[in-house]
Coordinates of C-alpha atoms and ligand atoms in Angstrom, one line a residue:
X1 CA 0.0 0.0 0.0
X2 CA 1.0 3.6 -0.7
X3 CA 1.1 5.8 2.1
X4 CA 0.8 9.7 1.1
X5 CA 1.3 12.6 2.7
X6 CA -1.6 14.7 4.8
X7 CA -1.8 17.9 3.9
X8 CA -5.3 20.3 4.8
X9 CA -7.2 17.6 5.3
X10 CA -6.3 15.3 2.3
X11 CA -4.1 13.0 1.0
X12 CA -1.3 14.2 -1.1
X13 CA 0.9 12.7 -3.5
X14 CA 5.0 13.6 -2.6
X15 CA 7.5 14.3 -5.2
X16 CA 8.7 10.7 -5.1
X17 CA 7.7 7.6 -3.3
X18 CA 10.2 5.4 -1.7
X19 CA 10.1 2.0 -0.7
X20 CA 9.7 1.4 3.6
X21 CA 11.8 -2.2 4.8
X22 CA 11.3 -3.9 8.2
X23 CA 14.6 -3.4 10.3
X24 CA 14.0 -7.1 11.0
X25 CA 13.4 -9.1 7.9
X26 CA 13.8 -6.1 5.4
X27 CA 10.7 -6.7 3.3
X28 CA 9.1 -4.2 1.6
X29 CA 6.4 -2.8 4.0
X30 CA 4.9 0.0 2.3
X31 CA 5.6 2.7 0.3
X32 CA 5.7 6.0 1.3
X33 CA 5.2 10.0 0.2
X34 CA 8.5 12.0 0.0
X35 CA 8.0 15.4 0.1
X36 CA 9.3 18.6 -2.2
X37 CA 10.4 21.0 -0.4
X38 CA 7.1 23.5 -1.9
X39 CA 5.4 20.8 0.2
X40 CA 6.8 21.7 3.3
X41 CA 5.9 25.3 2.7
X42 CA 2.3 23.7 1.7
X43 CA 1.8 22.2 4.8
X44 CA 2.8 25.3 6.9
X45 CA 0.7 27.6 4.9
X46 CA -2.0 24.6 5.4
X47 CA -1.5 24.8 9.3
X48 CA -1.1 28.5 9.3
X49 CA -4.8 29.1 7.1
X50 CA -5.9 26.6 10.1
X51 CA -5.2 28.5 13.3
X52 CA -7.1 31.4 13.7
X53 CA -10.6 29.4 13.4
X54 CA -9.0 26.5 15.6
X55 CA -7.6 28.4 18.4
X56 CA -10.9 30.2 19.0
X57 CA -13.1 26.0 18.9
X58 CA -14.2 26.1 22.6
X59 CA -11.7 23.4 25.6
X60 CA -14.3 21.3 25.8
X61 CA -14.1 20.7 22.0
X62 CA -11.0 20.3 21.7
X63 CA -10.8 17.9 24.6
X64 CA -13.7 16.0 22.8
X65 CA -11.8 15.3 19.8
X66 CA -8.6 14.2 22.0
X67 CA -11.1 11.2 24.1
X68 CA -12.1 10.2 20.4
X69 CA -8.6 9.5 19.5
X70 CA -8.3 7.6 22.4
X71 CA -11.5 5.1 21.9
X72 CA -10.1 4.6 18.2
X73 CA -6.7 3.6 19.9
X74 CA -8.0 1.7 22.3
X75 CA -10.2 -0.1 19.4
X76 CA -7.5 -0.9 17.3
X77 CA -4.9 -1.1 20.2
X78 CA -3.2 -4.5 18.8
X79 CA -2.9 -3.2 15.3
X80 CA -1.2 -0.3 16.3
X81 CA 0.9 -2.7 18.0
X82 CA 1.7 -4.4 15.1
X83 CA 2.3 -1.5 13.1
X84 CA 4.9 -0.5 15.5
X85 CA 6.4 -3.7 15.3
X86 CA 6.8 -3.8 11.7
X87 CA 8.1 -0.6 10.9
X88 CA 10.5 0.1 14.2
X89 CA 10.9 -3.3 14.7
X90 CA 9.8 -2.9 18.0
X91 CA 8.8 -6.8 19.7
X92 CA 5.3 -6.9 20.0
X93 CA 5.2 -6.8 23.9
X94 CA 7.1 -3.7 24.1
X95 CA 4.9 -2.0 20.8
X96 CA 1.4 -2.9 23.1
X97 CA 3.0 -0.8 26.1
X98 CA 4.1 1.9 23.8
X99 CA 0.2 2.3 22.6
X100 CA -1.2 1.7 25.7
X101 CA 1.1 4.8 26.9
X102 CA -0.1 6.6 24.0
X103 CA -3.3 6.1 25.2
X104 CA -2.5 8.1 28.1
X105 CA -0.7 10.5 27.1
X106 CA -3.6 11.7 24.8
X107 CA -6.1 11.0 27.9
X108 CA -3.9 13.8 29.8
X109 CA -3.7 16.4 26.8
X110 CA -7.7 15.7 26.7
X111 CA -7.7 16.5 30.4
X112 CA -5.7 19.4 29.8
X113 CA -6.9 20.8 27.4
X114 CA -10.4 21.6 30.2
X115 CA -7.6 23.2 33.0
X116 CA -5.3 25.7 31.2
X117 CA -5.2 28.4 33.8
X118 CA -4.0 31.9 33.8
X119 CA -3.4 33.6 37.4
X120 CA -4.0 36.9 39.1
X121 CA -1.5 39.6 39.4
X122 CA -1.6 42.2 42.7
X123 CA -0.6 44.9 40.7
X124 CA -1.1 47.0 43.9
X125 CA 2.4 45.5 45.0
X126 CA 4.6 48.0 43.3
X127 CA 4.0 51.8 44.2
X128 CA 1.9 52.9 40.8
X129 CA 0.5 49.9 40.0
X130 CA -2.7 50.7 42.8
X131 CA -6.3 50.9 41.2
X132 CA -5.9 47.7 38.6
X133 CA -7.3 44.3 38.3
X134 CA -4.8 42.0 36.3
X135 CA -4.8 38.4 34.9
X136 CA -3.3 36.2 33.0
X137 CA -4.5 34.1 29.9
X138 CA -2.3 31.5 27.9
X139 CA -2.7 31.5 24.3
X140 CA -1.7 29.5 21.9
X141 CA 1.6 30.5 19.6
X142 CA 0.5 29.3 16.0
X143 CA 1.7 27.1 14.0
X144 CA 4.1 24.3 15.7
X145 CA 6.6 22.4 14.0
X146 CA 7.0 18.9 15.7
X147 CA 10.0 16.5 14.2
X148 CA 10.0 13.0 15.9
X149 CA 12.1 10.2 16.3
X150 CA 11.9 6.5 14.9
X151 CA 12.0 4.9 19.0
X152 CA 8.9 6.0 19.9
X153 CA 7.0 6.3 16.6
X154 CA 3.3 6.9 18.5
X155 CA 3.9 8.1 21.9
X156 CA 7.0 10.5 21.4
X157 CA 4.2 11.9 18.4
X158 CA 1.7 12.2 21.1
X159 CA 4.0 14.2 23.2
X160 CA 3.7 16.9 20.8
X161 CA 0.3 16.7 19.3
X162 CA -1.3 16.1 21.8
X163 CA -0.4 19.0 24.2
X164 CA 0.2 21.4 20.7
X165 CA -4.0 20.5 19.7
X166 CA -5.1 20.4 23.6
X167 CA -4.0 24.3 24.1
X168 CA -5.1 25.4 20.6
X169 CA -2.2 25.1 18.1
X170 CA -1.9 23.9 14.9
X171 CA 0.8 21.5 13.3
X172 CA 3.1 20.3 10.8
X173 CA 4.6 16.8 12.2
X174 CA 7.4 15.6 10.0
X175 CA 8.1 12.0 11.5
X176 CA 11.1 10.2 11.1
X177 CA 11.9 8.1 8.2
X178 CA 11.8 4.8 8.9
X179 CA 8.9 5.2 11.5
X180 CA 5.9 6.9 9.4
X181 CA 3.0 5.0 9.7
X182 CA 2.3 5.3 12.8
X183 CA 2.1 8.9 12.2
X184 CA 0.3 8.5 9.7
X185 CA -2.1 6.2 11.7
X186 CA -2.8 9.0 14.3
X187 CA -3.6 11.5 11.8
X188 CA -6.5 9.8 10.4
X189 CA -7.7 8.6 13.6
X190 CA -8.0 12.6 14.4
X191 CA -9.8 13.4 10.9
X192 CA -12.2 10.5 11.7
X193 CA -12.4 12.4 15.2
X194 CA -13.5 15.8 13.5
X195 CA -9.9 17.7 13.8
X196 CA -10.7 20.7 11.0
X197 CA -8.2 20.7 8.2
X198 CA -5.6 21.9 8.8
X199 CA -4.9 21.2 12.2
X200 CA -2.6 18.5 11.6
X201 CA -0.4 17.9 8.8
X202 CA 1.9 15.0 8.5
X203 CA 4.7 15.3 6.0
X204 CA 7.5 12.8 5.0
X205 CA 10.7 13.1 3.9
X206 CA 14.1 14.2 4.3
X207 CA 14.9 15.7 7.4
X208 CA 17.3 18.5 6.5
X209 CA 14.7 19.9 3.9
X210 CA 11.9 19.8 7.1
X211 CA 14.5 21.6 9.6
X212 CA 15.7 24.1 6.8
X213 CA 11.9 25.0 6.1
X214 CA 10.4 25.0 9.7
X215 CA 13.6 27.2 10.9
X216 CA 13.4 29.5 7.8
X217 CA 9.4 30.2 7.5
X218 CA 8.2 32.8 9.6
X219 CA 4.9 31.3 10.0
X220 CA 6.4 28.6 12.1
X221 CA 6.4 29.9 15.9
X222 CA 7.9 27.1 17.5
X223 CA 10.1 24.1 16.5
X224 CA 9.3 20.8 19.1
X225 CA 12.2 18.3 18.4
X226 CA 12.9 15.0 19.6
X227 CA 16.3 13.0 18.2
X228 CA 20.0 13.2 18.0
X229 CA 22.0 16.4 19.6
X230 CA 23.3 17.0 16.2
X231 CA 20.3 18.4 15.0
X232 CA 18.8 19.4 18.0
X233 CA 21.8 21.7 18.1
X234 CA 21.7 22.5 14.3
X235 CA 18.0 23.8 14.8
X236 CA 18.4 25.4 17.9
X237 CA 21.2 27.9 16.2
X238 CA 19.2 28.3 13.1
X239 CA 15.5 28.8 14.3
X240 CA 15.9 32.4 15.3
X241 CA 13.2 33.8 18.1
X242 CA 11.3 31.1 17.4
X243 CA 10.5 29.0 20.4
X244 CA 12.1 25.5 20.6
X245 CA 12.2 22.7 22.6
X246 CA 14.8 20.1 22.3
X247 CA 14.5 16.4 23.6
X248 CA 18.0 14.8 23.1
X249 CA 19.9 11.7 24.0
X250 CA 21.4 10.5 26.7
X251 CA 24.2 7.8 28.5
X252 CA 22.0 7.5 31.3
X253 CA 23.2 5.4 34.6
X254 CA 22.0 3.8 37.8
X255 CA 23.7 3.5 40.9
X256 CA 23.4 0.1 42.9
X257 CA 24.8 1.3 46.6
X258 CA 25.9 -1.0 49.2
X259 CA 23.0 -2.9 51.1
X260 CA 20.8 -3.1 48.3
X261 CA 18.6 -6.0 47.9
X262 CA 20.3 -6.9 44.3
X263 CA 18.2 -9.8 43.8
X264 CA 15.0 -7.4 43.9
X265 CA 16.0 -5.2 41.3
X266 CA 18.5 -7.0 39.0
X267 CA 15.4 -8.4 36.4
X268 CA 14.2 -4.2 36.3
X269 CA 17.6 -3.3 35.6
X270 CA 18.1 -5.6 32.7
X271 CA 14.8 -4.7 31.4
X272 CA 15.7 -1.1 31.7
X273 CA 19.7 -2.0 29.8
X274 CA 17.6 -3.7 26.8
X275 CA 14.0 -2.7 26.3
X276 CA 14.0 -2.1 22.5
X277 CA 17.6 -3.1 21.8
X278 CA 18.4 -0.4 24.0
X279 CA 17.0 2.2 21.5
X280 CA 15.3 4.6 24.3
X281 CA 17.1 8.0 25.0
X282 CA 16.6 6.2 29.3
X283 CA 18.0 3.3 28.3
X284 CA 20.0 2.2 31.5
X285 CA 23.7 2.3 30.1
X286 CA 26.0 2.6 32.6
X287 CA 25.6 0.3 36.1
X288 CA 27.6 1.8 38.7
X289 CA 28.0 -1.1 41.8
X290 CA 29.2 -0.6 44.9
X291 CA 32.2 -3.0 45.3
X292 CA 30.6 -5.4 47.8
X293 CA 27.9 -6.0 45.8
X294 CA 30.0 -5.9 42.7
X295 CA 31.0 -10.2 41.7
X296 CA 27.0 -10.7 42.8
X297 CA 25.4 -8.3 40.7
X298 CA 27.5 -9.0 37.5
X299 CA 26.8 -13.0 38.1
X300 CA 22.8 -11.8 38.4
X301 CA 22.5 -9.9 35.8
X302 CA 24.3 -11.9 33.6
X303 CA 22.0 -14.7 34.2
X304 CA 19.1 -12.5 33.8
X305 CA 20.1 -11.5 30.4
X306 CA 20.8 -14.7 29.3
X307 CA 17.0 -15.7 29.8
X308 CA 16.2 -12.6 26.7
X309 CA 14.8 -14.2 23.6
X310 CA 16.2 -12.7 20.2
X311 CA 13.8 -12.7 17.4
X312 CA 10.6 -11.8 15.1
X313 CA 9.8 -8.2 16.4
X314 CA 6.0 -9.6 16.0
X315 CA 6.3 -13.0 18.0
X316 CA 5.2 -12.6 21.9
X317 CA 7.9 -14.2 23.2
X318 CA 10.3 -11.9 21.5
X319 CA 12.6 -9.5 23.8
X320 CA 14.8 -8.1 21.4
X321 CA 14.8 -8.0 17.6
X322 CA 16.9 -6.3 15.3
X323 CA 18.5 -3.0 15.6
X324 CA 17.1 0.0 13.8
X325 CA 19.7 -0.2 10.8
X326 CA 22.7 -2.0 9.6
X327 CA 25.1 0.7 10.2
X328 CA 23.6 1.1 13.7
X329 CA 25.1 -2.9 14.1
X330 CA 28.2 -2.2 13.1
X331 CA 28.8 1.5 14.5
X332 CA 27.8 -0.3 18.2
X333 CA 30.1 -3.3 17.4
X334 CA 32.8 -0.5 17.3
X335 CA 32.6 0.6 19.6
X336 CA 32.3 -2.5 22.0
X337 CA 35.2 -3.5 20.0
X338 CA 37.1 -0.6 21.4
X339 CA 35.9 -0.7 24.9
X340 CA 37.6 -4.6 24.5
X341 CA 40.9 -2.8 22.6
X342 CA 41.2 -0.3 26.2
X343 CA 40.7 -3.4 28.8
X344 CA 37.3 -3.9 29.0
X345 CA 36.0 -7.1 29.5
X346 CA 33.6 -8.3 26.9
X347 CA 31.5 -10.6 29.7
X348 CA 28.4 -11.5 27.6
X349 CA 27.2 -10.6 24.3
X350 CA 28.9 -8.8 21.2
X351 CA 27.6 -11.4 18.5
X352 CA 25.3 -10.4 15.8
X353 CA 22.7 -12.9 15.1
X354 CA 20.5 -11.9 11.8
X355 CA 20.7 -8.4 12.4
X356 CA 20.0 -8.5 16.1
X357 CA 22.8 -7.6 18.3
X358 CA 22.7 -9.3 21.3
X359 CA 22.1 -8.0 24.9
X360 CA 25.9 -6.9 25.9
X361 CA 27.9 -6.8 29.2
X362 CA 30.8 -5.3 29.5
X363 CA 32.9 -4.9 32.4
X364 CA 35.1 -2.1 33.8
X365 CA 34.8 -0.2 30.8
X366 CA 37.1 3.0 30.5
X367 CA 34.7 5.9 31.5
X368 CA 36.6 7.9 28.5
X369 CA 35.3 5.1 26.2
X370 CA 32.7 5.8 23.6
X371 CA 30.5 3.3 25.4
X372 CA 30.6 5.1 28.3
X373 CA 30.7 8.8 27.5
X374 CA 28.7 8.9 24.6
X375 CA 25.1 7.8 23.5
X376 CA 25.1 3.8 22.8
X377 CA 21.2 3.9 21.7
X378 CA 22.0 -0.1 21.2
X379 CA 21.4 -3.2 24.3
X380 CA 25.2 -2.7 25.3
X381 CA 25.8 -1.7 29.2
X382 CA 29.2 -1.5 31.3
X383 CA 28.8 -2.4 34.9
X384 CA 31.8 -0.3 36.8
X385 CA 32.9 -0.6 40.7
X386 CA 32.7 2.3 43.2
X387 CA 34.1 2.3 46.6
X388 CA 32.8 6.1 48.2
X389 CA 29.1 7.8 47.5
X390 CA 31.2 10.9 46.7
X391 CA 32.9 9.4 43.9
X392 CA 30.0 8.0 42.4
X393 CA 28.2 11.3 42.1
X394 CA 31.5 12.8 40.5
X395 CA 31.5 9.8 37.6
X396 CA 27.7 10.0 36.9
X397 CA 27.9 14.0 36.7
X398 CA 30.9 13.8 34.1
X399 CA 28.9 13.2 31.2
X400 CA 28.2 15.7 28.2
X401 CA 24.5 14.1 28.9
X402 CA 22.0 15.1 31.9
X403 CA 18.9 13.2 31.4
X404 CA 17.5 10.9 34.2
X405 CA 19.7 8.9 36.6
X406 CA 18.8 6.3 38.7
X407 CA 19.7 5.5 41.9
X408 CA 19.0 2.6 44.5
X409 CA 20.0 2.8 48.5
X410 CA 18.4 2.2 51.4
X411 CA 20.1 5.2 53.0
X412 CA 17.7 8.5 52.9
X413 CA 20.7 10.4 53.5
X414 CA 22.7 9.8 50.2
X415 CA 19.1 9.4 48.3
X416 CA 18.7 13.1 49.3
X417 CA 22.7 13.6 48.9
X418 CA 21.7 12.1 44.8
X419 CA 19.0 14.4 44.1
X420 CA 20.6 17.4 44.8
X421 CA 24.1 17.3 43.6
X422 CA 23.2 15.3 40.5
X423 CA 23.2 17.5 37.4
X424 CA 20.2 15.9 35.3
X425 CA 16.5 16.1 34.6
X426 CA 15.2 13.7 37.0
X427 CA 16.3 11.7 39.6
X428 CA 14.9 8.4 40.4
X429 CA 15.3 6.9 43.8
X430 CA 14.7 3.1 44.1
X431 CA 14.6 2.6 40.3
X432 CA 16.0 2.9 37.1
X433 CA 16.2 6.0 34.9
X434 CA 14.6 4.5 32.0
X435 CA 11.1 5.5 34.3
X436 CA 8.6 7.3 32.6
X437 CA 5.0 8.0 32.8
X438 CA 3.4 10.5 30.8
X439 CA 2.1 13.3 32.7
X440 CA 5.4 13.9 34.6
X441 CA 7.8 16.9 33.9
X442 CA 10.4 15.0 31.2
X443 CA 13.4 16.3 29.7
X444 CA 17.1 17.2 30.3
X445 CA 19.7 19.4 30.8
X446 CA 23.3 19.9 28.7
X447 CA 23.3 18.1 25.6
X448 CA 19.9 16.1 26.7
X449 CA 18.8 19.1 26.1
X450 CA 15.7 21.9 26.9
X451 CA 12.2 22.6 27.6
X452 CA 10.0 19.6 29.6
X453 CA 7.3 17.3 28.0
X454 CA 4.4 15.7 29.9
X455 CA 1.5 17.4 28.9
X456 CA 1.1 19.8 31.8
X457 CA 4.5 21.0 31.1
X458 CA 4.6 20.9 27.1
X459 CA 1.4 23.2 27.4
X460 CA 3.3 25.7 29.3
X461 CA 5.9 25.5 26.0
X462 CA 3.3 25.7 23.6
X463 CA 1.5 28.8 24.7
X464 CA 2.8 32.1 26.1
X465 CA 1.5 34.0 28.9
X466 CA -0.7 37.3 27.7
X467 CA -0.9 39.7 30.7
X468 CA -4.6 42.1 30.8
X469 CA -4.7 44.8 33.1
X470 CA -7.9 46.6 33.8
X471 CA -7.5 50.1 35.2
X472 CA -10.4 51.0 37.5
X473 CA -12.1 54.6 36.4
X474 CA -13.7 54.9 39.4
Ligands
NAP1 P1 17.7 11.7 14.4 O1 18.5 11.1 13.4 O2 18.1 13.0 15.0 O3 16.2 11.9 13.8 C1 15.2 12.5 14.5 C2 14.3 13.2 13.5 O4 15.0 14.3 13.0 C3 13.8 12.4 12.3 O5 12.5 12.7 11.9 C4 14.8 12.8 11.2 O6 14.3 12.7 9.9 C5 14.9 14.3 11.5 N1 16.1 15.0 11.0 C6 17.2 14.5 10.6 N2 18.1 15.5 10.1 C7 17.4 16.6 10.3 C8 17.7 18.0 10.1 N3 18.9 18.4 9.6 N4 16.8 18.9 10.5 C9 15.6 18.6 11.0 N5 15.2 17.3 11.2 C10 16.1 16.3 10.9 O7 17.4 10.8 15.7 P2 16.9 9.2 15.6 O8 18.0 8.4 15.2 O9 15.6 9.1 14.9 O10 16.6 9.0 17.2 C11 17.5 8.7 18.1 C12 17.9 9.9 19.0 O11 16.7 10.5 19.5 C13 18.8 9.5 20.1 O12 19.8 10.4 20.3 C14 17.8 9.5 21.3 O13 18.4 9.6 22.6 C15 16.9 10.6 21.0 N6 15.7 10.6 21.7 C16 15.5 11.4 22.7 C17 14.3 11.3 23.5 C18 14.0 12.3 24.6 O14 12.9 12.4 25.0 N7 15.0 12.9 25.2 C19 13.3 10.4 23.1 C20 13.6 9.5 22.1 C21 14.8 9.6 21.4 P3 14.8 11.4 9.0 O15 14.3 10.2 9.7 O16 14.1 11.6 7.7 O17 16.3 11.5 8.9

């Protein structure tokens, strides 16, 4: 089947079409729409006609249209799946959680979209500001660009529609690649739902032709990104005033302090390390151990890993399939490669079986390592010793990254001691950093990046604050 782009309401023919291979098995799975560069402009123009009728549609509307999305994917919640599978090559267990997130994360934008408040302001507090009555509204800020990634094809697009249509925006989402038909999927479950046209435009194709439009055409008033720092960077320095939110990667770690009932949390650790081959911005990638813990944990988590099935992304018992590309494989096997060349020790894993990489330990990896100080996006972990909480802290913080960290102790002290001096987005005590539900503020600092998603919070990006003051004559 052809898939074509969606453009005011219709289905559009692209400048090309271009073939769309599972990661896994690499047969044809559709074709899809690439679009000109005119096109681009087409749906911003599109999305631009859209907004001053669709900002003015009353909450409750807006809200309606969100719950309908939400019956039609909770209808056709295992065919999402599936299409999640096939295109990201996402195992089917891991695809059903991603929708059934998705389903929440439009519930809260629908919720939302009833409770965006303004505030009062006692003018009276400054001398010549006595005699007023002052508030706040938030209003929406036009026409938002949203760019997603291929690891969360539904839920990362939800992150952005969902808050940008809840507060009265309109949109241009140019999804990744390899990953459109979920995107696809959502945008004619929101036409079915009564969205006017418009309001959401999905457009494929290249990437640098998307960013080069949306930071270039003035009727774009915010860019939403989710991916690589590399272009999270590149649009940040291009896009101007415009407002823009980044959501980048990450090397995110846990810390396993002394005392710690290993044999509790060694299974959510693992599942943390290689949910998705690893291919989640969370993903649990370096495993910090206190050293009398150290020979235990290794021994557990080794034998946890070992219980992982490799295979068919759409099979149930499936764990972990194939990694997103070919160049992906061998860019991780690189770097593992290296790790080994610097005295690491390659304790389980490294072999490629039919694309799939599989779940890899290393041990005592070089903290200066690619493995370690950069972004692995792949199901390759390094468990390292610690002796002193102090020195912990100092080898978590020296990262370019500061997403989530994770940190387990039975000791309130140094769980207070983590949250403060740890330089990141969140800090989770008592579990791993790869926790996330979908109302809660998410996002990072340094190269993870800026801004917070969660719909609450991705409101507050979307709109701007509009201040009224009403001088009293009398
Ligand atoms: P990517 O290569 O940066 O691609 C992300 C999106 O950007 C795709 O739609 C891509 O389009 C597009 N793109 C590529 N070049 C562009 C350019 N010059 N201007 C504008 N858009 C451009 O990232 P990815 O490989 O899909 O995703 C992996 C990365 O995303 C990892 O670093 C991961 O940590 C990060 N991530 C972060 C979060 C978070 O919430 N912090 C969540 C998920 C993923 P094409 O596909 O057409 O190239």
């Amino acid at each position: 089947m052809k898939q074509l782009l969606w453009i005011n309401g219709e289905h559009v023919e692209g400048e090309i079409s271009e073939p769309l291979y599972s990661p896994y098995s690499k047969e044809m799975i559709s074709e899809v729409a690439r679009a000109s560069k005119e096109q681009f402009h087409e749906a911003i123009q599109a999305a631009h006609e859209a907004f001053p009728t669709f900002k003015s549609i009353p909450a409750f509307k807006r809200a309606e249209i969100l719950e309908k999305v939400v019956a039609f994917l909770k209808r056709d919640r295992e065919e999402c799946a599936r299409l999640i599978a096939q295109e990201a090559a996402k195992p089917i267990k891991t695809a059903l959680a991603e929708v059934d997130r998705t389903i929440m994360t439009y519930t809260f934008a629908a919720q939302e979209a009833r409770r965006i408040y303004g505030e009062t302001i006692p003018l009276d507090a400054a001398p010549g500001g006595e005699g007023r009555v002052a508030f706040t509204v938030r209003e929406p800020l036009g026409v938002v660009a949203a760019i997603t990634p291929f690891n969360f094809p539904m839920n990362l697009v939800a992150h952005k529609v969902g808050p940008a249509i809840a507060s009265g925006n309109t949109v241009v989402l140019k999804p990744a690649s390899q990953t459109p038909l979920s995107a696809y999927r959502i945008a004619h479950y929101f036409h079915e739902a009564g969205l006017p046209k418009g309001v959401l435009n999905v457009v494929t194709g290249s990437g640098k032709i998307a960013g080069e439009a949306f930071v270039k055409d003035e009727r774009v008033k915010m860019i939403t990104f989710t991916g690589s720092p590399v272009v999270g960077k590149w649009l940040r320095e291009h896009a101007g005033l415009k407002r823009v939110t980044l959501e980048l990667g990450s090397n995110s770690a846990v810390i396993v302090d002394e005392g710690v009932n290993i044999s509790n949390i060694v299974p959510r650790v693992v599942t943390g390390a290689f949910t998705y081959q690893g291919q989640v911005c969370i993903s649990v990638q370096r495993i910090f151990v206190h050293s009398s813990l150290y020979d235990s944990f290794v021994d557990q988590f080794v034998k946890e890993t070992k219980k992982l099935t490799l295979g068919n992304p759409l099979h149930h018992e499936t764990d972990i399939s194939a990694l997103i590309s070919e160049e992906e494989v061998e860019r991780i096997q690189n770097w593992i490669q290296e790790a080994v060349n610097h005295g690491a020790r390659l304790e389980y894993g490294g072999k490629v079986i039919n694309r799939m990489l599989q779940p890899t330990v290393l041990l005592n990896a070089s903290l200066s390592d690619k493995i370690s100080c950069q972004e692995v996006f792949g199901p390759v972990v390094h468990i390292n010793r610690f002796d002193y909480f102090d020195e912990v802290i100092e080898a978590v913080n020296d990262s370019s990254y500061g997403l989530q960290v994770g940190v387990y102790t039975n000791d309130v002290n140094k769980a207070f001691r983590a949250s403060r001096e740890l330089h990141v987005g969140g800090v989770m005590i008592n579990e791993i950093p790869t926790f996330r539900v979908d109302h809660m503020p998410y996002g990072g600092v340094k190269m993870s990046g800026m801004g917070r998603e969660g719909i609450k919070y991705a409101i507050e990006e979307v709109t701007e604050i509009k201040l009224i003051s009403f001088k009293l004559t009398e």
